[in-house]
Coordinates of N, CA, C and O in Angstrom, one line a residue:
M1 N -6.8 16.8 11.4 CA -6.8 17.4 10.0 C -6.2 16.4 9.0 O -6.7 16.2 7.9
R2 N -5.1 15.8 9.4 CA -4.4 14.8 8.4 C -5.4 13.6 8.2 O -5.5 13.2 7.0
R3 N -6.0 13.1 9.2 CA -6.9 12.0 9.0 C -8.1 12.4 8.1 O -8.6 11.6 7.3
T4 N -8.6 13.6 8.3 CA -9.7 14.1 7.4 C -9.3 14.2 6.0 O -10.0 13.7 5.1
A5 N -8.1 14.7 5.7 CA -7.6 14.7 4.3 C -7.4 13.3 3.8 O -7.8 13.1 2.6
L6 N -7.0 12.4 4.6 CA -6.8 11.0 4.1 C -8.2 10.4 3.8 O -8.3 9.8 2.8
V7 N -9.1 10.6 4.7 CA -10.5 10.0 4.4 C -11.1 10.6 3.2 O -11.7 9.9 2.4
L8 N -11.0 11.9 3.0 CA -11.5 12.6 1.8 C -10.8 12.1 0.5 O -11.5 11.8 -0.5
S9 N -9.5 11.9 0.6 CA -8.8 11.3 -0.6 C -9.3 10.0 -0.9 O -9.5 9.6 -2.1
L10 N -9.5 9.1 0.1 CA -9.9 7.7 -0.2 C -11.4 7.7 -0.6 O -11.8 6.8 -1.3
T11 N -12.2 8.7 -0.3 CA -13.6 8.8 -0.7 C -13.7 9.1 -2.2 O -14.5 8.5 -2.9
F12 N -12.8 10.1 -2.6 CA -13.0 10.5 -4.0 C -12.1 9.8 -5.0 O -12.3 9.8 -6.2
A13 N -11.0 9.1 -4.5 CA -10.2 8.4 -5.4 C -10.9 7.3 -6.2 O -10.6 7.2 -7.4
P14 N -11.8 6.5 -5.7 CA -12.4 5.5 -6.5 C -13.2 6.1 -7.7 O -13.2 5.5 -8.8
A15 N -13.8 7.3 -7.5 CA -14.5 7.9 -8.6 C -13.5 8.2 -9.8 O -13.9 8.1 -10.9
L16 N -12.3 8.7 -9.4 CA -11.3 9.0 -10.4 C -10.8 7.8 -11.1 O -10.7 7.7 -12.3
V17 N -10.5 6.7 -10.3 CA -9.9 5.5 -10.9 C -11.0 4.8 -11.7 O -10.6 4.1 -12.6
A18 N -12.2 4.9 -11.3 CA -13.3 4.2 -12.0 C -13.3 4.5 -13.5 O -13.9 3.8 -14.3
Q19 N -12.7 5.6 -13.9 CA -12.7 5.9 -15.3 C -11.9 4.9 -16.1 O -12.0 4.8 -17.3
A20 N -11.1 4.1 -15.4 CA -10.3 3.0 -16.1 C -11.1 1.9 -16.6 O -10.8 1.3 -17.5
G21 N -12.2 1.6 -15.9 CA -13.1 0.5 -16.3 C -13.8 0.0 -15.2 O -13.7 0.4 -14.0
P22 N -14.7 -1.1 -15.4 CA -15.4 -1.7 -14.3 C -14.6 -2.3 -13.2 O -13.4 -2.7 -13.5
V23 N -15.1 -2.4 -12.1 CA -14.4 -3.1 -11.0 C -14.2 -4.6 -11.3 O -15.2 -5.2 -11.7
D24 N -13.0 -5.0 -11.2 CA -12.7 -6.4 -11.5 C -12.6 -7.3 -10.3 O -13.0 -8.4 -10.3
E25 N -12.1 -6.7 -9.2 CA -11.8 -7.5 -8.0 C -11.8 -6.6 -6.8 O -11.5 -5.4 -6.9
I26 N -12.2 -7.1 -5.6 CA -12.1 -6.4 -4.3 C -11.3 -7.3 -3.4 O -11.3 -8.6 -3.6
R27 N -10.5 -6.7 -2.5 CA -9.7 -7.5 -1.6 C -9.8 -6.9 -0.2 O -9.9 -5.7 0.0
L28 N -9.7 -7.7 0.8 CA -9.8 -7.3 2.2 C -8.9 -8.2 3.0 O -9.0 -9.4 2.9
G29 N -8.1 -7.6 3.9 CA -7.2 -8.5 4.7 C -6.6 -7.8 5.9 O -6.9 -6.6 6.2
V30 N -5.7 -8.5 6.6 CA -5.0 -8.1 7.7 C -3.5 -8.1 7.4 O -3.0 -9.0 6.9
I31 N -2.9 -6.9 7.7 CA -1.5 -6.7 7.4 C -0.7 -6.4 8.6 O -1.1 -5.6 9.4
A32 N 0.5 -7.1 8.8 CA 1.4 -6.8 9.8 C 2.1 -5.5 9.5 O 2.7 -5.3 8.4
H33 N 2.0 -4.5 10.4 CA 2.5 -3.1 10.1 C 3.9 -2.9 10.5 O 4.3 -3.3 11.6
N34 N 4.7 -2.4 9.6 CA 6.1 -2.0 9.9 C 7.0 -3.2 10.4 O 7.5 -3.1 11.5
V35 N 7.1 -4.2 9.6 CA 7.9 -5.4 9.9 C 9.3 -5.3 9.4 O 9.6 -4.5 8.5
C36 N 10.2 -6.1 9.9 CA 11.6 -6.2 9.5 C 11.7 -7.1 8.3 O 11.4 -8.3 8.3
I37 N 12.0 -6.5 7.1 CA 12.2 -7.2 5.9 C 13.7 -7.1 5.5 O 14.4 -8.1 5.4
A38 N 14.2 -6.0 5.1 CA 15.6 -5.8 4.7 C 16.3 -4.8 5.6 O 17.3 -5.2 6.2
N39 N 15.8 -3.6 5.7 CA 16.4 -2.6 6.6 C 15.6 -2.5 7.9 O 14.5 -2.0 7.9
C40 N 16.1 -3.1 9.0 CA 15.4 -3.2 10.2 C 15.6 -2.1 11.2 O 15.1 -2.2 12.4
D41 N 16.3 -1.0 10.8 CA 16.5 0.1 11.8 C 15.2 0.7 12.3 O 15.2 1.1 13.5
N42 N 14.2 0.7 11.5 CA 13.0 1.4 11.9 C 11.8 0.4 12.1 O 10.7 0.8 12.4
A43 N 12.0 -0.9 11.9 CA 11.0 -1.9 12.0 C 10.5 -1.9 13.5 O 11.2 -1.7 14.4
N44 N 9.2 -2.2 13.6 CA 8.6 -2.4 14.9 C 8.5 -1.1 15.7 O 8.2 -1.2 16.9
K45 N 8.7 0.1 15.1 CA 8.5 1.3 15.8 C 7.0 1.6 16.0 O 6.6 2.3 17.0
E46 N 6.2 1.2 15.1 CA 4.8 1.4 15.1 C 4.1 0.1 15.3 O 4.7 -0.9 14.9
D47 N 3.0 0.1 15.9 CA 2.3 -1.1 16.2 C 1.3 -1.4 15.1 O 1.1 -0.7 14.1
G48 N 0.5 -2.5 15.2 CA -0.5 -2.8 14.2 C -1.4 -3.8 14.8 O -1.5 -4.0 16.0
P49 N -2.1 -4.6 14.0 CA -2.1 -4.7 12.6 C -2.9 -3.7 11.8 O -3.6 -2.9 12.5
N50 N -2.8 -3.7 10.5 CA -3.6 -2.8 9.7 C -4.8 -3.6 9.1 O -4.6 -4.8 8.7
I51 N -5.9 -3.0 8.9 CA -7.0 -3.5 8.1 C -6.8 -2.9 6.7 O -6.7 -1.7 6.5
N52 N -6.6 -3.8 5.7 CA -6.2 -3.3 4.3 C -7.3 -3.7 3.3 O -7.7 -4.9 3.3
G53 N -7.7 -2.8 2.5 CA -8.7 -3.0 1.5 C -8.3 -2.5 0.1 O -7.5 -1.5 0.1
E54 N -8.7 -3.1 -0.9 CA -8.3 -2.6 -2.3 C -9.4 -2.9 -3.3 O -10.1 -3.9 -3.2
I55 N -9.6 -2.0 -4.2 CA -10.5 -2.2 -5.3 C -9.6 -2.2 -6.6 O -8.8 -1.3 -6.8
V56 N -9.7 -3.3 -7.4 CA -8.9 -3.4 -8.6 C -9.9 -3.3 -9.8 O -10.9 -3.9 -9.8
F57 N -9.5 -2.5 -10.8 CA -10.3 -2.3 -12.0 C -9.8 -3.0 -13.2 O -8.6 -3.4 -13.2
D58 N -10.6 -3.3 -14.2 CA -10.2 -3.8 -15.4 C -9.1 -2.9 -16.1 O -9.2 -1.7 -16.0
S59 N -8.2 -3.5 -16.8 CA -7.1 -2.7 -17.4 C -7.7 -2.1 -18.7 O -8.3 -2.7 -19.5
P60 N -7.6 -0.7 -18.8 CA -8.1 -0.1 -20.0 C -7.2 -0.4 -21.2 O -6.0 -0.7 -21.0
E61 N -7.7 -0.3 -22.3 CA -7.0 -0.6 -23.6 C -5.7 0.1 -23.7 O -4.7 -0.4 -24.2
F62 N -5.7 1.4 -23.4 CA -4.5 2.2 -23.6 C -3.3 1.7 -22.8 O -2.1 2.0 -23.1
L63 N -3.5 0.9 -21.8 CA -2.4 0.3 -21.0 C -1.9 -1.0 -21.6 O -0.9 -1.6 -21.0
S64 N -2.4 -1.4 -22.7 CA -1.9 -2.7 -23.3 C -0.4 -2.6 -23.7 O 0.3 -3.6 -23.7
I65 N 0.0 -1.4 -23.9 CA 1.4 -1.1 -24.3 C 2.4 -1.4 -23.1 O 3.5 -1.7 -23.3
L66 N 1.8 -1.4 -21.9 CA 2.6 -1.8 -20.7 C 2.2 -3.1 -20.1 O 2.3 -3.4 -18.9
W67 N 1.8 -4.1 -21.0 CA 1.4 -5.4 -20.6 C 0.1 -5.5 -19.8 O 0.0 -6.3 -18.9
S68 N -0.8 -4.5 -20.0 CA -2.1 -4.5 -19.4 C -2.2 -4.5 -17.9 O -2.9 -5.4 -17.3
P69 N -1.5 -3.6 -17.2 CA -1.7 -3.6 -15.7 C -3.1 -3.1 -15.4 O -3.8 -2.4 -16.1
R70 N -3.6 -3.5 -14.2 CA -4.9 -3.1 -13.7 C -4.7 -2.0 -12.7 O -3.9 -2.1 -11.8
P71 N -5.5 -0.9 -12.9 CA -5.5 0.2 -11.9 C -6.1 -0.3 -10.6 O -7.0 -1.1 -10.6
Y72 N -5.6 0.3 -9.5 CA -6.2 0.0 -8.2 C -6.3 1.2 -7.3 O -5.6 2.2 -7.6
V73 N -7.2 1.2 -6.3 CA -7.2 2.2 -5.3 C -7.3 1.4 -4.0 O -7.9 0.3 -3.9
M74 N -6.5 1.8 -3.0 CA -6.4 1.1 -1.7 C -6.4 2.0 -0.5 O -6.1 3.1 -0.6
G75 N -6.7 1.3 0.6 CA -6.6 2.0 1.9 C -6.2 1.1 3.0 O -6.5 -0.1 2.9
S76 N -5.4 1.6 4.0 CA -4.9 0.7 5.0 C -5.1 1.5 6.4 O -4.4 2.6 6.5
L77 N -5.9 1.0 7.3 CA -6.1 1.6 8.6 C -5.4 0.9 9.7 O -5.6 -0.3 9.8
N78 N -4.6 1.6 10.4 CA -3.9 1.0 11.5 C -4.7 0.9 12.8 O -5.3 1.9 13.2
T79 N -4.8 -0.3 13.3 CA -5.7 -0.6 14.5 C -5.2 0.0 15.8 O -5.9 0.1 16.8
A80 N -3.9 0.4 15.8 CA -3.3 0.9 17.0 C -3.2 2.4 17.0 O -2.6 3.0 17.9
G81 N -3.8 3.1 16.0 CA -3.7 4.5 15.9 C -2.5 5.1 15.3 O -2.2 6.3 15.4
D82 N -1.6 4.3 14.7 CA -0.4 4.8 14.1 C -0.7 5.1 12.6 O -1.8 5.5 12.3
T83 N 0.3 5.0 11.8 CA 0.1 5.5 10.4 C -0.9 4.8 9.6 O -0.9 3.6 9.4
N84 N -1.9 5.6 9.0 CA -2.8 5.1 8.0 C -2.4 5.6 6.7 O -1.7 6.7 6.6
F85 N -2.8 4.9 5.6 CA -2.4 5.4 4.3 C -3.4 4.9 3.2 O -4.2 4.0 3.4
G86 N -3.4 5.6 2.1 CA -4.2 5.2 1.0 C -3.5 5.5 -0.3 O -2.6 6.4 -0.3
G87 N -3.8 4.9 -1.4 CA -3.1 5.1 -2.6 C -3.8 4.6 -3.8 O -4.8 4.0 -3.8
V88 N -3.2 4.9 -5.0 CA -3.6 4.4 -6.3 C -2.4 3.9 -7.0 O -1.2 4.3 -6.7
G89 N -2.6 3.1 -8.0 CA -1.4 2.6 -8.8 C -1.9 1.6 -9.8 O -3.0 1.5 -10.2
L90 N -0.9 0.8 -10.3 CA -1.0 -0.2 -11.3 C -0.5 -1.5 -10.8 O 0.6 -1.6 -10.1
Q91 N -1.1 -2.7 -11.1 CA -0.7 -4.0 -10.8 C -0.7 -4.9 -12.0 O -1.7 -4.8 -12.8
W92 N 0.3 -5.8 -12.2 CA 0.3 -6.7 -13.2 C 0.0 -8.1 -12.6 O 0.4 -8.4 -11.5
D93 N -0.7 -8.9 -13.4 CA -1.1 -10.3 -12.9 C -0.5 -11.3 -13.8 O -1.0 -11.4 -15.0
W94 N 0.6 -12.0 -13.4 CA 1.3 -12.9 -14.2 C 1.1 -14.3 -13.7 O 1.7 -14.7 -12.7
E95 N 0.2 -15.1 -14.3 CA 0.0 -16.5 -13.9 C 1.2 -17.3 -14.3 O 1.7 -17.3 -15.4
F96 N 1.7 -18.1 -13.3 CA 2.8 -19.0 -13.6 C 2.5 -20.5 -13.5 O 3.2 -21.3 -13.9
A97 N 1.3 -20.8 -13.0 CA 0.8 -22.2 -12.9 C -0.7 -22.1 -12.8 O -1.3 -21.0 -12.4
E98 N -1.4 -23.1 -13.0 CA -2.9 -23.1 -12.9 C -3.3 -22.7 -11.6 O -3.0 -23.3 -10.5
G99 N -4.0 -21.5 -11.5 CA -4.6 -21.0 -10.3 C -3.6 -20.2 -9.4 O -3.9 -19.7 -8.4
W100 N -2.3 -20.0 -9.9 CA -1.3 -19.3 -9.2 C -0.8 -18.2 -10.0 O -0.6 -18.3 -11.2
A101 N -0.6 -17.0 -9.4 CA -0.1 -15.8 -10.1 C 0.8 -15.0 -9.1 O 0.6 -15.0 -7.9
I102 N 1.8 -14.3 -9.8 CA 2.6 -13.3 -9.1 C 2.0 -11.9 -9.5 O 1.7 -11.7 -10.7
E103 N 2.0 -11.0 -8.6 CA 1.4 -9.7 -8.9 C 2.3 -8.6 -8.4 O 2.2 -8.2 -7.2
P104 N 3.2 -8.1 -9.2 CA 3.9 -6.9 -8.8 C 3.1 -5.6 -9.0 O 2.2 -5.6 -9.9
G105 N 3.4 -4.6 -8.2 CA 2.6 -3.3 -8.4 C 3.5 -2.1 -8.0 O 4.4 -2.2 -7.3
V106 N 3.1 -1.0 -8.6 CA 3.7 0.3 -8.3 C 2.6 1.3 -8.2 O 1.6 1.2 -8.8
G107 N 2.8 2.3 -7.3 CA 1.8 3.3 -7.1 C 2.3 4.5 -6.3 O 3.4 4.6 -5.9
Y108 N 1.3 5.3 -5.9 CA 1.5 6.5 -5.1 C 0.6 6.4 -3.9 O -0.6 6.0 -4.0
A109 N 1.1 6.8 -2.8 CA 0.3 6.8 -1.5 C 0.5 8.1 -0.7 O 1.5 8.7 -0.9
I110 N -0.5 8.4 0.0 CA -0.4 9.5 1.0 C -0.7 8.9 2.4 O -1.4 7.9 2.5
H111 N -0.2 9.5 3.4 CA -0.3 9.0 4.8 C -0.6 10.1 5.8 O -0.4 11.2 5.5
D112 N -0.9 9.6 7.0 CA -1.1 10.6 8.1 C -0.1 10.4 9.2 O -0.3 10.9 10.3
G113 N 1.1 9.8 8.9 CA 2.1 9.6 9.9 C 3.0 10.8 10.1 O 2.7 11.9 9.5
E114 N 4.0 10.6 10.9 CA 5.0 11.7 11.2 C 5.9 12.0 10.0 O 6.3 11.1 9.3
L115 N 6.3 13.3 9.9 CA 7.2 13.7 8.8 C 8.6 13.8 9.3 O 9.6 13.3 8.6
T116 N 8.8 14.5 10.4 CA 10.2 14.7 10.9 C 10.2 15.0 12.4 O 9.1 15.1 13.0
F117 N 11.3 15.0 13.0 CA 11.4 15.3 14.4 C 10.8 16.6 14.8 O 10.9 17.6 14.1
P118 N 10.2 16.7 16.0 CA 9.6 17.9 16.4 C 10.7 18.9 16.9 O 10.4 20.1 16.9
Y119 N 11.8 18.4 17.3 CA 12.9 19.3 17.8 C 14.1 19.2 16.8 O 14.2 18.3 16.0
P120 N 15.0 20.2 16.8 CA 16.2 20.1 15.9 C 16.9 18.8 16.0 O 17.0 18.2 17.1
Q121 N 17.5 18.4 14.9 CA 18.4 17.2 14.8 C 19.4 17.2 15.9 O 20.1 18.2 16.2
G122 N 19.5 16.1 16.6 CA 20.5 15.9 17.7 C 19.9 16.3 19.1 O 20.6 16.1 20.1
D123 N 18.8 17.0 19.2 CA 18.2 17.3 20.4 C 17.7 16.1 21.2 O 17.0 15.2 20.6
P124 N 18.2 15.9 22.4 CA 17.8 14.6 23.2 C 16.3 14.5 23.4 O 15.9 13.4 23.7
R125 N 15.5 15.5 23.3 CA 14.1 15.4 23.5 C 13.5 14.6 22.3 O 12.4 14.1 22.5
N126 N 14.2 14.4 21.2 CA 13.7 13.6 20.1 C 13.8 12.1 20.4 O 13.1 11.3 19.8
D127 N 14.7 11.7 21.3 CA 15.0 10.3 21.6 C 13.8 9.4 21.9 O 13.6 8.4 21.3
P128 N 12.9 9.8 22.9 CA 11.8 9.0 23.1 C 10.8 8.9 22.0 O 10.1 7.9 21.8
I129 N 10.7 10.0 21.2 CA 9.8 10.1 20.1 C 10.3 9.2 19.0 O 9.6 8.4 18.4
S130 N 11.6 9.2 18.7 CA 12.2 8.4 17.7 C 12.1 6.9 18.0 O 12.1 6.1 17.0
A131 N 12.0 6.5 19.2 CA 11.9 5.1 19.5 C 10.6 4.5 19.2 O 10.5 3.3 19.0
T132 N 9.5 5.3 19.0 CA 8.2 4.8 18.7 C 7.6 5.3 17.4 O 6.5 4.8 17.0
A133 N 8.2 6.3 16.7 CA 7.6 6.8 15.5 C 8.5 6.7 14.3 O 9.7 6.8 14.4
V134 N 7.8 6.4 13.2 CA 8.5 6.4 11.9 C 8.4 7.8 11.3 O 7.3 8.4 11.3
F135 N 9.5 8.3 10.8 CA 9.5 9.7 10.2 C 9.7 9.5 8.7 O 10.8 9.2 8.2
F136 N 8.6 9.8 8.0 CA 8.6 9.6 6.6 C 9.3 10.7 5.7 O 9.8 10.4 4.6
G137 N 9.3 11.9 6.2 CA 10.0 13.0 5.5 C 9.2 13.6 4.3 O 9.5 14.6 3.8
S138 N 8.1 12.9 4.0 CA 7.2 13.5 2.9 C 5.8 12.9 3.1 O 5.7 11.7 3.5
R139 N 4.8 13.7 2.8 CA 3.4 13.2 2.9 C 3.2 12.3 1.7 O 2.3 11.4 1.7
D140 N 3.9 12.5 0.6 CA 3.8 11.7 -0.6 C 4.8 10.6 -0.6 O 6.0 10.8 -0.4
L141 N 4.3 9.4 -0.9 CA 5.2 8.2 -0.9 C 5.0 7.3 -2.2 O 3.9 7.3 -2.7
F142 N 6.0 6.6 -2.6 CA 5.8 5.5 -3.5 C 5.3 4.3 -2.8 O 5.7 4.1 -1.6
R143 N 4.5 3.5 -3.5 CA 4.1 2.2 -2.9 C 4.4 1.1 -3.9 O 4.0 1.2 -5.0
T144 N 5.3 0.3 -3.5 CA 5.6 -0.9 -4.3 C 5.1 -2.1 -3.6 O 5.0 -2.2 -2.4
S145 N 4.6 -3.1 -4.4 CA 4.0 -4.3 -3.8 C 4.4 -5.5 -4.6 O 4.7 -5.4 -5.8
L146 N 4.3 -6.7 -3.9 CA 4.5 -7.9 -4.6 C 3.6 -8.9 -3.9 O 3.6 -9.1 -2.6
S147 N 2.8 -9.6 -4.7 CA 1.8 -10.6 -4.1 C 1.9 -11.9 -4.7 O 2.2 -12.0 -5.9
L148 N 1.6 -13.0 -4.0 CA 1.4 -14.3 -4.5 C -0.1 -14.6 -4.4 O -0.6 -14.6 -3.2
N149 N -0.8 -14.8 -5.5 CA -2.2 -15.1 -5.5 C -2.5 -16.5 -5.8 O -1.9 -17.2 -6.6
K150 N -3.5 -17.0 -5.1 CA -4.0 -18.4 -5.3 C -5.5 -18.3 -5.5 O -6.2 -17.8 -4.6
D151 N -6.0 -18.9 -6.6 CA -7.4 -18.9 -6.8 C -8.0 -20.1 -6.0 O -7.4 -21.2 -5.9
L152 N -9.2 -19.8 -5.4 CA -9.9 -20.9 -4.7 C -11.3 -21.1 -5.3 O -12.3 -21.3 -4.6
G153 N -11.3 -21.1 -6.6 CA -12.6 -21.3 -7.4 C -12.7 -20.2 -8.4 O -11.7 -19.4 -8.6
E154 N -13.8 -20.0 -9.0 CA -14.0 -19.0 -10.1 C -14.0 -17.6 -9.5 O -13.5 -16.7 -10.2
K155 N -14.5 -17.4 -8.4 CA -14.7 -16.0 -7.9 C -13.8 -15.7 -6.7 O -13.4 -14.5 -6.5
W156 N -13.4 -16.6 -5.9 CA -12.7 -16.4 -4.6 C -11.2 -16.7 -4.8 O -10.8 -17.6 -5.5
G157 N -10.4 -16.1 -4.0 CA -9.0 -16.4 -3.9 C -8.4 -15.8 -2.6 O -9.0 -15.1 -1.9
V158 N -7.1 -16.1 -2.4 CA -6.3 -15.6 -1.3 C -5.1 -15.0 -1.8 O -4.6 -15.3 -3.0
Q159 N -4.5 -14.2 -1.0 CA -3.3 -13.4 -1.5 C -2.3 -13.2 -0.3 O -2.7 -12.8 0.7
L160 N -1.1 -13.6 -0.5 CA 0.0 -13.2 0.4 C 0.7 -12.0 -0.2 O 1.1 -12.1 -1.3
M161 N 0.7 -10.9 0.6 CA 1.2 -9.7 -0.1 C 2.2 -9.0 0.8 O 2.2 -9.1 2.0
Y162 N 3.1 -8.3 0.1 CA 4.1 -7.5 0.7 C 4.0 -6.1 0.1 O 3.8 -6.0 -1.1
E163 N 4.2 -5.0 0.9 CA 4.2 -3.7 0.3 C 5.3 -2.9 1.1 O 5.6 -3.1 2.2
H164 N 5.9 -2.0 0.3 CA 6.9 -1.0 0.8 C 6.4 0.4 0.5 O 6.1 0.7 -0.6
L165 N 6.5 1.3 1.5 CA 6.2 2.7 1.3 C 7.4 3.5 1.6 O 8.0 3.4 2.7
S166 N 7.8 4.4 0.7 CA 8.9 5.3 0.9 C 8.9 6.4 -0.2 O 8.3 6.2 -1.2
H167 N 9.5 7.5 0.1 CA 9.6 8.5 -0.9 C 10.9 8.4 -1.7 O 11.0 9.1 -2.8
G168 N 11.8 7.6 -1.3 CA 13.0 7.3 -2.1 C 13.9 8.5 -2.5 O 14.6 8.5 -3.5
Q169 N 13.8 9.6 -1.7 CA 14.5 10.9 -1.9 C 14.1 11.5 -3.3 O 14.8 12.3 -3.8
I170 N 13.0 11.0 -3.8 CA 12.5 11.6 -5.1 C 11.2 12.4 -4.8 O 11.1 13.6 -5.4
L171 N 10.3 11.9 -4.0 CA 9.1 12.7 -3.7 C 9.3 13.6 -2.5 O 8.4 14.3 -2.1
G172 N 10.4 13.5 -1.8 CA 10.7 14.3 -0.7 C 12.2 14.3 -0.5 O 13.0 13.8 -1.2
S173 N 12.7 15.0 0.6 CA 14.1 15.0 0.9 C 14.2 14.8 2.5 O 13.3 15.0 3.2
G174 N 15.4 14.5 2.9 CA 15.6 14.4 4.3 C 15.2 13.0 4.8 O 15.5 12.0 4.2
R175 N 14.4 12.9 5.9 CA 14.0 11.7 6.4 C 13.3 10.8 5.4 O 12.5 11.3 4.6
N176 N 13.6 9.5 5.4 CA 13.0 8.6 4.5 C 13.0 7.2 5.1 O 13.6 6.2 4.6
Q177 N 12.3 7.1 6.3 CA 12.3 5.8 7.0 C 11.4 4.7 6.4 O 11.8 3.6 6.4
G178 N 10.3 5.1 5.9 CA 9.4 4.1 5.2 C 8.8 3.1 6.0 O 9.1 2.9 7.2
L179 N 8.0 2.2 5.4 CA 7.3 1.1 6.0 C 7.4 -0.1 5.2 O 7.4 -0.1 3.9
D180 N 7.5 -1.3 5.8 CA 7.4 -2.6 5.1 C 6.3 -3.3 5.8 O 6.3 -3.4 7.1
N181 N 5.3 -3.8 5.1 CA 4.1 -4.5 5.6 C 4.0 -5.8 4.9 O 4.3 -5.9 3.7
I182 N 3.5 -6.8 5.6 CA 3.2 -8.1 5.0 C 1.9 -8.7 5.6 O 1.7 -8.5 6.7
G183 N 1.1 -9.3 4.7 CA -0.1 -9.9 5.3 C -0.8 -10.8 4.3 O -0.3 -11.2 3.2
V184 N -2.1 -11.1 4.7 CA -2.9 -12.0 3.9 C -4.3 -11.3 3.6 O -4.8 -10.6 4.5
R185 N -4.7 -11.4 2.4 CA -6.0 -10.8 2.0 C -6.9 -11.9 1.3 O -6.4 -12.8 0.6
V186 N -8.2 -11.7 1.4 CA -9.1 -12.5 0.7 C -9.5 -11.7 -0.6 O -9.7 -10.5 -0.5
R187 N -9.6 -12.4 -1.7 CA -10.0 -11.7 -3.0 C -11.3 -12.2 -3.5 O -11.6 -13.4 -3.4
Y188 N -12.1 -11.3 -4.1 CA -13.3 -11.7 -4.7 C -13.3 -11.0 -6.1 O -13.2 -9.8 -6.2
R189 N -13.5 -11.8 -7.1 CA -13.4 -11.4 -8.5 C -14.8 -11.3 -9.1 O -15.6 -12.2 -9.0
F190 N -15.1 -10.1 -9.7 CA -16.5 -9.9 -10.3 C -16.5 -10.4 -11.7 O -17.5 -10.9 -12.2
G191 N -15.4 -10.3 -12.5 CA -15.3 -10.7 -13.9 C -15.3 -12.2 -14.0 O -15.4 -13.0 -13.1
D192 N -15.1 -12.6 -15.3 CA -15.0 -14.1 -15.6 C -13.7 -14.7 -15.2 O -12.7 -14.1 -15.2

């Protein structure tokens, strides 16, 4: 049921985000799932890698007050059968040298992973489950990202990207283990 809801959300989200403007860019890559970045208590509990795709739209005029971020819709499928997720949000593209840019992003994601322990807190039956599962505490998560983009011509480019998913005790309460992912994607730009 959770995977069906995720697939349906990812199917209809592009139609909603498309109201922002024409598609500017598509991205596809491989992401290391649940790696140790800062808080390593829950890293490596789930396996991977993820196949990650993203559609980025032109920034609509009304977002110029926020330095013209581009809306996106994305999906990430785990090849080991662990947590899959999809989301929408905004990304800024700040060029710092010819052909190089930093791209911070913020957004909202939903996932099909575990929420909480199946048994009461402290029950020893949770121990083997806790060793292999991330408990998110909420179906709704924030998605923050940071990418380093390199153009490889007018249309093509590559991207080293990092993303963090967590509810931050704002979109949920209790468990908040989250995910840190890092990977590489190929970019194709439709615009000029």
